[in-house]
Amino acid sequence: MNLKRKRKALPYIFLVPAIVIIIMIFAIPLFNLLWYSFAKVDLIGNFNSWAGFNNYKYLVTETFTKTLGRTMIWVVCGIAGIFLVGTILALALNKPIPGRGFFRTVVIIPWVIPHVFAGTMWSWVLNSTNGIVNTLLLDLGLIKEPISFLGAELALATVIFIRIWKGVPFLVMSLLSALQTIPAEVEEAAKLDGALGWKYFWHITLPLLRPVMVMSGTILMAWSFTIFDLVYVITGGGPLNATELLSITIYKKAFINGDMGGASAIAIFTMLFVSVIAFFLMKRNSKEAD
Amino acid sequence: MKRKRRNKTIRDYIVRYFVIIVWVVIALLPIYTAFITSLTPFEKLGERMLYPKYFAWENYAEVVAQTPMWEYLKASVIYAVGTSIFTIIISILAAYALSRFRFRFKVAFMMLIVAIQVIPQIVIVTPLYGLSNSTGLYDTYIVVVLAMVASAIANPILLLKGFFDSISSTLEEAAAVDGCTRLGALVKIILPISLPAVTTAFALSFFTGWDAYLYPMILTSSPGKVSMTVGLSRMKDIVTPWNWIMSGTIIAIIPPILIYLIAQKYLIGGLTAGSDK
């Protein structure tokens, strides 16, 4: 009897460390975040007084709606770019081609470069006075004046480009392993039916890749919504708020203005927003898989 | 007929090589530029260079001598290695439980693991800052490591569970007959076979730990706990010469690239093991 009970407890014992970490780092902070968002708290989270929905008032200001719109542009354009480039690359790398092993290794490299260093290197590459891209374009006579990639007009487009650079390899890896699972007979059969090229991709490859695409897309979406380091290191949210995304607003509210309640309200909103989108994407996917 | 097909293959190769090479150039451009700049003397930074003309290796010596680069490196190693070790141990245990046992909250736990992947650091960091202050963990290595472990843990658990599922349990049953405990069987029998998956899990969590920026920036304050990420971004903000920043950046990206090259034959299949379920 005792032995049986011990055996029953065993899986839970194995899970204890994971559960402790999840409670410590996710559950308790998320719980605190929730009540912070309805309270006045000092920098280290000491309770002052309840604030009702006052902290949430910022969410209906024009500054915030603009930030949200900017973040949507960043997410949608970033993911569209990642999918476009990533799918083309994965298809190019899928079939045997001389040097494929080498190229597969190199293609993935941006993925292992930490966001901060990616940001620092690209800031230098795109630097308006000495950056290699501007000097090249000037030398080739394609432009007369250096392009200010990180100026107010282009900064958002530039960080989106760098986001795409960093995100493509993840999708390529996901798609490559999914493409490997498509049986060779499928292609044989399609060839006999004369379905080749674009038609083959559209009617056969794409539907088979769909589950993986939705899964990777959901994860990329959630990450994109809240990426902080990459943009913060390159622009700090500027110039003139041109690249101020949700994550940067949360950071500034909390650690520059010291408004923990306000930051928490935005964080709660972000969390809910991302969860709802993720939930619907995944749900649709599992429904269609049945 | 045959010739037509051959032409088609050649055209196919050209298109594919074109796509691949354009991407490779874009992928490597910042790293290549950073490397050239790291070898350029300060007064020559304005020159246009497509290939290295100068070999000012002293930039590396100077940046190490003039900035707390060793301290940054030490802190980054502690964060990354600490994150990997904790992540591996915790995820091996959890994955084994999920793979070998049937218990009540198994499905709920699996869903929880998938869900924590989307909890962002920027959302957690505000309350975590308060929590680390009230528990006395503020400005310690361990608080950063634990926080990074939480960010790193989901993928290794899913990955290792998938791998353990593919190992038949007959070996463990034989071991159990010989009086071996479950933990003993896991360590002596399962782990040696699972080396590819464990390597992948190690690499993934090392990347997460090395990438840490927000947590060390907010949760620590003493100079010895500044990581490469935080240190270099501050150097950039206080307008340090670009050749130094680039030398520092090259030093900073070597460890993850090396680990990637060593582990890469396992990585590509491993990363997505959880997501096709």
XYZ file of C-alpha atoms in Angstrom:
567
model
C 0.000 0.000 0.000
C 2.721 2.362 1.030
C 4.749 1.411 -2.026
C 1.806 2.038 -4.286
C 1.255 5.480 -2.877
C 4.940 6.239 -3.303
C 4.733 5.205 -6.926
C 1.770 7.459 -7.470
C 3.642 10.417 -6.019
C 6.733 9.814 -8.157
C 5.765 11.791 -11.282
C 4.795 14.757 -9.131
C 8.160 14.626 -7.364
C 9.890 14.734 -10.755
C 7.823 17.770 -11.671
C 8.460 19.692 -8.456
C 11.492 21.704 -9.633
C 9.700 22.816 -12.820
C 6.574 23.745 -10.890
C 8.567 25.690 -8.287
C 10.241 27.746 -11.040
C 6.931 28.403 -12.785
C 5.304 29.513 -9.523
C 8.235 31.696 -8.497
C 8.909 33.411 -11.799
C 5.502 33.355 -13.499
C 2.601 32.707 -11.123
C 3.491 34.996 -8.200
C 4.698 37.900 -10.386
C 1.608 37.648 -12.614
C -0.607 37.687 -9.550
C 1.263 40.720 -8.177
C 1.060 42.388 -11.577
C -2.706 42.058 -11.491
C -3.145 43.825 -8.148
C -0.391 46.370 -8.939
C -2.516 47.411 -11.883
C -5.353 48.426 -9.548
C -3.158 50.091 -6.943
C -0.678 52.792 -6.221
C 2.602 51.067 -5.442
C 6.141 52.343 -4.997
C 9.096 51.198 -7.100
C 9.700 48.014 -5.168
C 6.047 47.045 -5.066
C 4.976 48.314 -1.632
C 1.261 48.985 -1.467
C 0.164 52.617 -0.960
C -3.516 52.718 -1.779
C -6.058 51.275 -4.175
C -6.473 53.179 -7.414
C -9.485 51.532 -9.008
C -9.227 51.784 -12.788
C -7.082 54.922 -12.713
C -3.998 53.059 -13.929
C -5.958 51.861 -16.936
C -6.891 55.382 -18.026
C -3.670 55.665 -19.993
C -4.934 52.865 -22.254
C -7.535 55.170 -23.809
C -5.221 58.104 -24.491
C -4.176 58.977 -28.007
C -0.482 58.412 -27.200
C -1.254 54.834 -26.261
C -3.487 54.097 -29.255
C -0.667 55.350 -31.436
C 1.817 53.073 -29.677
C -0.560 50.159 -30.103
C -0.972 50.942 -33.805
C 2.788 51.169 -34.221
C 3.208 47.849 -32.437
C 0.623 46.250 -34.753
C 2.524 47.534 -37.803
C 5.737 46.161 -36.308
C 4.172 42.735 -35.619
C 2.282 42.369 -38.903
C 5.051 43.647 -41.199
C 7.689 41.730 -39.266
C 5.818 38.443 -39.469
C 4.804 38.946 -43.096
C 8.471 39.555 -43.947
C 9.649 36.574 -41.943
C 7.099 34.290 -43.645
C 7.842 35.559 -47.139
C 11.628 35.272 -46.850
C 11.541 32.196 -44.611
C 9.255 30.160 -46.881
C 11.241 30.968 -50.016
C 14.494 30.091 -48.263
C 13.172 26.851 -46.805
C 11.961 25.746 -50.239
C 15.331 26.637 -51.762
C 17.150 24.611 -49.114
C 14.804 21.648 -48.958
C 15.969 19.548 -51.920
C 19.537 18.337 -52.324
C 21.836 20.915 -53.878
C 25.649 20.998 -53.777
C 26.788 22.774 -50.595
C 23.429 22.404 -48.869
C 24.909 21.391 -45.511
C 27.167 24.437 -45.470
C 24.399 26.831 -46.505
C 21.987 25.414 -43.971
C 24.550 26.112 -41.259
C 25.213 29.678 -42.377
C 21.583 30.591 -43.042
C 20.671 29.954 -39.383
C 23.406 32.167 -37.875
C 21.311 35.323 -37.181
C 19.187 33.185 -34.859
C 22.104 32.556 -32.464
C 23.250 36.192 -32.345
C 21.794 37.744 -29.161
C 19.350 40.596 -29.821
C 21.564 43.223 -28.206
C 24.577 42.405 -30.367
C 22.442 42.159 -33.488
C 21.185 45.633 -32.621
C 24.664 47.048 -32.057
C 26.076 45.588 -35.275
C 23.177 46.761 -37.443
C 23.339 50.233 -35.884
C 26.900 50.439 -37.162
C 26.168 48.896 -40.574
C 23.342 51.396 -41.146
C 25.119 54.356 -39.511
C 24.403 57.491 -41.532
C 27.965 58.843 -41.637
C 30.303 55.855 -41.724
C 28.024 52.861 -42.169
C 28.955 50.416 -44.907
C 25.534 50.487 -46.583
C 25.555 54.255 -47.000
C 29.168 54.403 -48.172
C 28.496 51.639 -50.706
C 25.395 53.329 -52.071
C 27.262 56.657 -52.276
C 30.218 55.047 -54.048
C 27.964 53.367 -56.568
C 26.307 56.713 -57.190
C 22.878 55.344 -56.302
C 22.251 58.095 -53.764
C 23.531 61.671 -53.429
C 23.147 62.051 -49.673
C 23.497 59.396 -46.990
C 20.192 57.819 -45.980
C 19.318 58.346 -42.343
C 18.061 54.810 -41.646
C 17.507 55.549 -37.993
C 15.942 58.983 -38.495
C 12.309 59.618 -37.582
C 10.982 58.655 -41.020
C 12.742 55.350 -41.582
C 13.502 54.124 -38.058
C 10.433 51.893 -37.742
C 11.015 50.306 -41.157
C 14.661 49.758 -40.252
C 13.967 47.974 -36.975
C 11.319 45.868 -38.728
C 13.955 44.860 -41.264
C 16.348 43.874 -38.464
C 13.554 41.931 -36.777
C 13.004 40.025 -40.013
C 16.750 39.328 -40.232
C 16.694 37.889 -36.715
C 13.427 35.946 -37.102
C 13.784 34.253 -40.509
C 16.065 31.390 -39.368
C 13.562 30.190 -36.764
C 10.897 29.801 -39.429
C 13.350 28.205 -41.859
C 14.232 25.571 -39.258
C 10.569 24.871 -38.491
C 9.626 24.616 -42.163
C 12.633 22.498 -43.111
C 11.818 19.882 -40.520
C 8.154 19.949 -41.589
C 9.103 19.604 -45.264
C 11.159 16.505 -44.426
C 8.002 14.800 -43.201
C 6.181 15.148 -46.542
C 6.402 11.648 -48.033
C 8.158 11.291 -51.395
C 5.083 9.503 -52.813
C 3.083 12.707 -52.505
C 5.401 14.437 -54.922
C 5.528 11.437 -57.243
C 1.748 11.316 -57.392
C 1.519 15.042 -57.983
C 4.045 14.817 -60.809
C 2.013 12.099 -62.518
C -1.023 14.353 -62.272
C 0.989 17.163 -63.804
C 0.771 19.364 -60.720
C 4.142 21.069 -60.652
C 5.806 24.275 -59.641
C 3.504 26.954 -58.300
C 0.451 24.732 -58.474
C 2.210 22.012 -56.522
C 3.289 24.477 -53.861
C -0.121 26.079 -53.532
C -2.251 22.936 -53.429
C 0.051 20.396 -51.827
C 3.034 21.838 -49.984
C 1.264 24.776 -48.375
C -1.659 22.841 -46.866
C 0.800 20.286 -45.456
C 2.922 23.035 -43.920
C -0.043 24.858 -42.452
C -0.051 23.405 -38.919
C 3.645 24.174 -38.473
C 3.187 27.619 -39.981
C 0.365 28.478 -37.599
C 2.314 27.169 -34.613
C 5.509 29.050 -35.527
C 3.494 32.106 -36.518
C 1.753 32.164 -33.145
C 5.036 31.936 -31.272
C 6.630 34.590 -33.508
C 3.583 36.807 -33.000
C 3.775 36.528 -29.214
C 7.503 37.209 -29.222
C 7.248 40.114 -31.660
C 4.584 41.835 -29.610
C 6.884 42.088 -26.657
C 10.421 42.235 -28.019
C 12.291 44.811 -26.024
C 16.082 44.472 -26.314
C 16.424 44.683 -30.083
C 14.562 47.955 -30.534
C 15.654 49.496 -27.249
C 19.335 48.994 -28.050
C 19.019 50.426 -31.564
C 16.758 53.428 -30.998
C 15.647 53.553 -27.344
C 12.142 54.106 -28.726
C 13.081 57.253 -30.600
C 13.570 59.388 -32.540
C 10.403 61.286 -31.536
C 8.750 58.042 -30.373
C 8.939 56.689 -33.938
C 9.873 53.243 -32.634
C 8.211 53.298 -29.240
C 6.527 49.880 -29.024
C 4.376 48.459 -26.222
C 7.379 46.864 -24.526
C 9.288 50.141 -24.483
C 6.276 51.993 -23.065
C 6.055 49.438 -20.238
C 9.758 49.810 -19.520
C 9.708 53.608 -19.538
C 6.590 53.821 -17.369
C 8.019 51.457 -14.784
C 11.709 52.222 -14.632
C 11.998 55.791 -15.894
C 8.759 57.383 -14.632
C 8.538 55.039 -11.633
C 4.832 54.460 -12.312
C 4.577 50.763 -11.439
C 0.769 50.758 -11.417
C 0.577 52.307 -14.876
C 3.205 49.936 -16.263
C 1.321 46.978 -14.789
C -1.948 48.042 -16.395
C -0.263 48.126 -19.825
C 1.450 44.804 -19.104
C -1.870 43.173 -18.161
C -3.441 44.543 -21.316
C -0.525 43.231 -23.418
C -0.707 39.802 -21.816
C -4.462 39.524 -22.470
C -4.149 40.850 -26.015
C -1.432 38.348 -26.934
C -3.195 35.440 -25.218
C -6.472 36.104 -27.006
C -4.828 36.255 -30.444
C -2.732 33.164 -29.682
C -5.785 31.285 -28.454
C -7.813 31.978 -31.608
C -4.949 31.150 -33.942
C -4.306 27.819 -32.217
C -7.975 26.953 -31.884
C -8.660 27.484 -35.556
C -5.658 25.388 -36.357
C -6.651 22.438 -34.212
C -10.200 22.597 -35.536
C -9.017 22.426 -39.115
C -6.618 19.604 -38.301
C -9.514 17.374 -37.208
C 13.257 15.140 -73.604
C 16.251 14.359 -71.425
C 17.963 17.590 -72.374
C 14.888 19.589 -71.559
C 14.799 18.059 -68.123
C 18.471 18.816 -67.565
C 17.980 22.441 -68.514
C 15.179 22.608 -66.071
C 17.382 21.282 -63.266
C 20.052 23.853 -64.076
C 17.523 26.673 -64.066
C 16.198 25.328 -60.786
C 19.700 25.337 -59.282
C 20.368 28.914 -60.417
C 17.165 30.227 -58.866
C 17.796 28.392 -55.619
C 21.445 29.448 -55.375
C 20.436 33.032 -56.049
C 17.906 33.005 -53.197
C 20.331 31.318 -50.822
C 23.296 33.537 -51.609
C 21.324 36.786 -51.303
C 20.232 35.682 -47.843
C 23.710 34.525 -46.837
C 25.109 37.951 -47.771
C 22.427 39.744 -45.731
C 22.809 37.287 -42.843
C 26.560 37.735 -42.614
C 26.807 41.435 -43.524
C 26.672 42.808 -39.965
C 29.080 40.200 -38.626
C 31.533 40.725 -41.473
C 31.346 44.496 -41.085
C 31.784 44.215 -37.328
C 34.870 42.071 -37.860
C 36.487 44.515 -40.320
C 35.720 47.437 -38.034
C 37.147 45.615 -35.031
C 40.484 45.531 -36.893
C 40.443 49.178 -37.996
C 42.436 51.845 -36.126
C 40.278 54.662 -34.771
C 41.584 57.359 -37.156
C 40.761 55.197 -40.188
C 37.138 54.522 -39.256
C 35.893 56.945 -41.918
C 37.522 54.992 -44.741
C 35.400 52.841 -46.996
C 36.374 49.237 -46.784
C 34.924 46.115 -48.328
C 37.737 43.931 -47.082
C 40.100 44.330 -44.118
C 42.964 46.707 -44.931
C 44.374 47.105 -41.445
C 44.988 44.499 -38.829
C 44.832 46.471 -35.615
C 44.508 43.467 -33.319
C 45.464 45.854 -30.529
C 41.826 47.031 -30.567
C 40.978 43.796 -28.802
C 43.751 44.232 -26.243
C 42.703 47.848 -25.661
C 39.019 47.147 -25.232
C 39.825 44.420 -22.714
C 42.279 46.682 -20.870
C 40.225 49.898 -20.910
C 36.755 48.532 -20.198
C 35.549 45.958 -17.645
C 35.242 43.392 -20.472
C 36.461 40.469 -18.328
C 33.883 41.263 -15.673
C 31.147 41.413 -18.317
C 32.309 38.098 -19.756
C 32.422 36.479 -16.341
C 28.867 37.585 -15.531
C 27.595 36.411 -18.943
C 29.236 33.015 -18.476
C 27.640 32.676 -15.036
C 24.204 33.589 -16.408
C 24.457 31.367 -19.472
C 26.038 28.316 -17.856
C 23.841 28.652 -14.766
C 20.735 28.874 -16.944
C 21.795 25.814 -18.959
C 22.589 23.626 -15.946
C 19.364 24.404 -14.083
C 17.290 24.152 -17.254
C 18.753 20.782 -18.202
C 18.252 19.176 -14.786
C 14.731 20.537 -14.344
C 13.612 19.699 -17.860
C 15.062 16.179 -17.830
C 13.100 15.370 -14.671
C 9.893 16.970 -15.939
C 10.165 15.420 -19.395
C 10.764 11.974 -17.896
C 7.668 12.274 -15.733
C 5.602 13.399 -18.723
C 6.934 10.623 -20.923
C 6.861 7.596 -18.581
C 4.055 8.132 -16.110
C 0.322 8.475 -16.292
C -1.006 10.920 -13.753
C -3.896 13.234 -13.215
C -2.719 16.646 -14.261
C -0.571 15.526 -17.161
C -2.538 17.225 -19.943
C -2.968 20.377 -17.886
C 0.760 20.469 -17.227
C 1.602 20.005 -20.904
C -0.706 22.899 -21.778
C 0.913 25.012 -19.086
C 4.342 24.344 -20.585
C 3.158 25.368 -24.048
C 1.502 28.477 -22.612
C 4.492 29.785 -20.639
C 6.387 30.123 -23.909
C 4.398 33.251 -24.702
C 4.802 34.998 -21.322
C 7.081 37.927 -22.134
C 9.985 39.072 -19.971
C 8.905 42.700 -20.191
C 5.574 41.805 -18.562
C 7.167 39.796 -15.763
C 10.066 42.109 -14.988
C 8.097 44.812 -13.137
C 6.631 42.551 -10.425
C 9.801 40.451 -10.401
C 11.744 43.570 -9.493
C 9.488 44.123 -6.479
C 9.586 40.451 -5.552
C 13.376 40.238 -5.714
C 13.617 43.273 -3.455
C 11.238 41.908 -0.852
C 12.906 38.481 -0.805
C 16.431 39.856 -0.596
C 17.360 38.285 -3.934
C 17.855 41.633 -5.663
C 21.342 42.044 -7.150
C 22.280 38.353 -6.985
C 23.351 36.071 -9.809
C 20.794 33.511 -8.781
C 17.753 35.721 -9.348
C 18.820 36.409 -12.940
C 19.581 32.740 -13.516
C 16.227 31.587 -12.106
C 14.363 34.156 -14.161
C 16.196 33.075 -17.313
C 15.527 29.393 -16.524
C 11.811 30.169 -16.517
C 12.148 31.757 -19.967
C 14.281 28.895 -21.257
C 12.491 25.867 -19.876
C 9.503 25.186 -22.161
C 11.288 24.125 -25.323
C 13.734 21.676 -23.657
C 10.880 19.982 -21.776
C 8.859 19.442 -24.963
C 11.957 18.395 -26.864
C 13.189 15.887 -24.272
C 9.706 14.471 -23.756
C 9.475 13.804 -27.484
C 12.855 12.108 -27.413
C 12.102 9.975 -24.330
C 8.813 8.894 -25.954
C 10.811 7.404 -28.803
C 12.936 5.254 -26.445
C 11.417 1.880 -25.638
C 10.890 1.282 -21.922
C 12.033 -2.381 -21.995
C 15.555 -1.425 -20.895
C 14.238 0.319 -17.824
C 11.984 -2.601 -16.991
C 15.030 -4.884 -17.056
C 16.869 -2.434 -14.824
C 13.930 -2.341 -12.423
C 14.094 -6.123 -12.108
C 17.742 -5.718 -11.091
C 16.637 -3.378 -8.310
C 17.440 -0.107 -10.011
C 15.308 2.911 -8.987
C 13.498 5.105 -11.534
C 15.984 7.900 -11.021
C 18.846 5.432 -11.371
C 17.373 4.088 -14.606
C 16.931 7.621 -15.927
C 20.531 8.577 -15.215
C 22.207 5.305 -16.219
C 20.077 4.136 -19.124
C 18.004 6.933 -20.623
C 20.421 9.843 -20.451
C 23.332 8.198 -22.288
C 21.034 7.365 -25.231
C 19.519 10.852 -25.153
C 22.756 12.728 -25.668
C 21.604 14.410 -28.916
C 18.475 15.793 -27.268
C 20.352 16.828 -24.131
C 22.961 18.613 -26.278
C 20.193 20.494 -28.070
C 18.564 21.422 -24.771
C 21.908 22.659 -23.491
C 22.538 24.785 -26.578
C 19.036 26.281 -26.534
C 19.240 27.255 -22.882
C 22.771 28.595 -23.299
C 21.535 30.882 -26.083
C 18.726 32.121 -23.837
C 21.131 32.770 -20.962
C 23.672 34.541 -23.177
C 20.892 36.668 -24.660
C 19.792 37.900 -21.201
C 19.524 41.676 -21.172
C 16.422 42.989 -19.458
C 16.775 40.817 -16.341
C 20.441 41.597 -15.558
C 19.760 45.264 -16.334
C 16.798 45.554 -13.950
C 17.430 42.892 -11.310
C 21.066 43.691 -10.535
C 22.998 46.854 -9.808
C 26.578 46.047 -8.806
C 29.313 46.305 -11.478
C 30.315 42.638 -11.177
C 26.876 41.542 -12.358
C 26.846 43.510 -15.598
C 26.644 41.069 -18.506
C 28.166 41.501 -21.972
C 24.764 42.534 -23.324
C 24.218 45.273 -20.737
C 27.868 46.355 -20.727
C 28.156 46.705 -24.498
C 24.858 48.534 -24.895
C 26.040 51.025 -22.254
C 29.332 51.445 -24.094
C 27.316 52.273 -27.188
C 25.229 54.825 -25.276
C 28.227 56.686 -23.869
C 29.702 57.007 -27.383
C 32.629 54.649 -27.185
C 34.670 54.396 -30.424
C 32.928 52.040 -32.853
C 36.049 49.940 -33.385
C 36.091 49.096 -29.675
C 32.397 48.329 -29.572
C 32.817 46.046 -32.560
C 35.807 44.254 -30.973
C 33.677 43.710 -27.884
C 30.742 42.519 -30.001
C 32.916 40.023 -31.870
C 34.169 38.650 -28.531
C 30.547 38.479 -27.354
C 29.158 36.552 -30.319
C 31.920 33.930 -30.479
C 30.606 31.694 -27.640
C 27.070 31.225 -29.016
C 28.371 30.753 -32.573
C 30.856 28.103 -31.401
C 28.200 26.251 -29.433
C 25.892 26.448 -32.417
C 28.530 24.998 -34.740
C 29.253 22.142 -32.322
C 25.588 21.331 -31.665
C 24.115 22.230 -35.044
C 23.683 18.738 -36.439
C 21.220 18.066 -33.611
C 19.733 21.529 -33.422
C 17.772 21.893 -36.619
C 15.572 18.880 -35.999
C 15.501 19.440 -32.266
C 14.216 22.976 -32.104
C 10.847 22.162 -33.524
C 10.333 18.817 -31.818
C 7.631 20.243 -29.613
C 5.750 22.250 -32.165
C 4.595 19.520 -34.531
C 2.462 17.931 -31.852
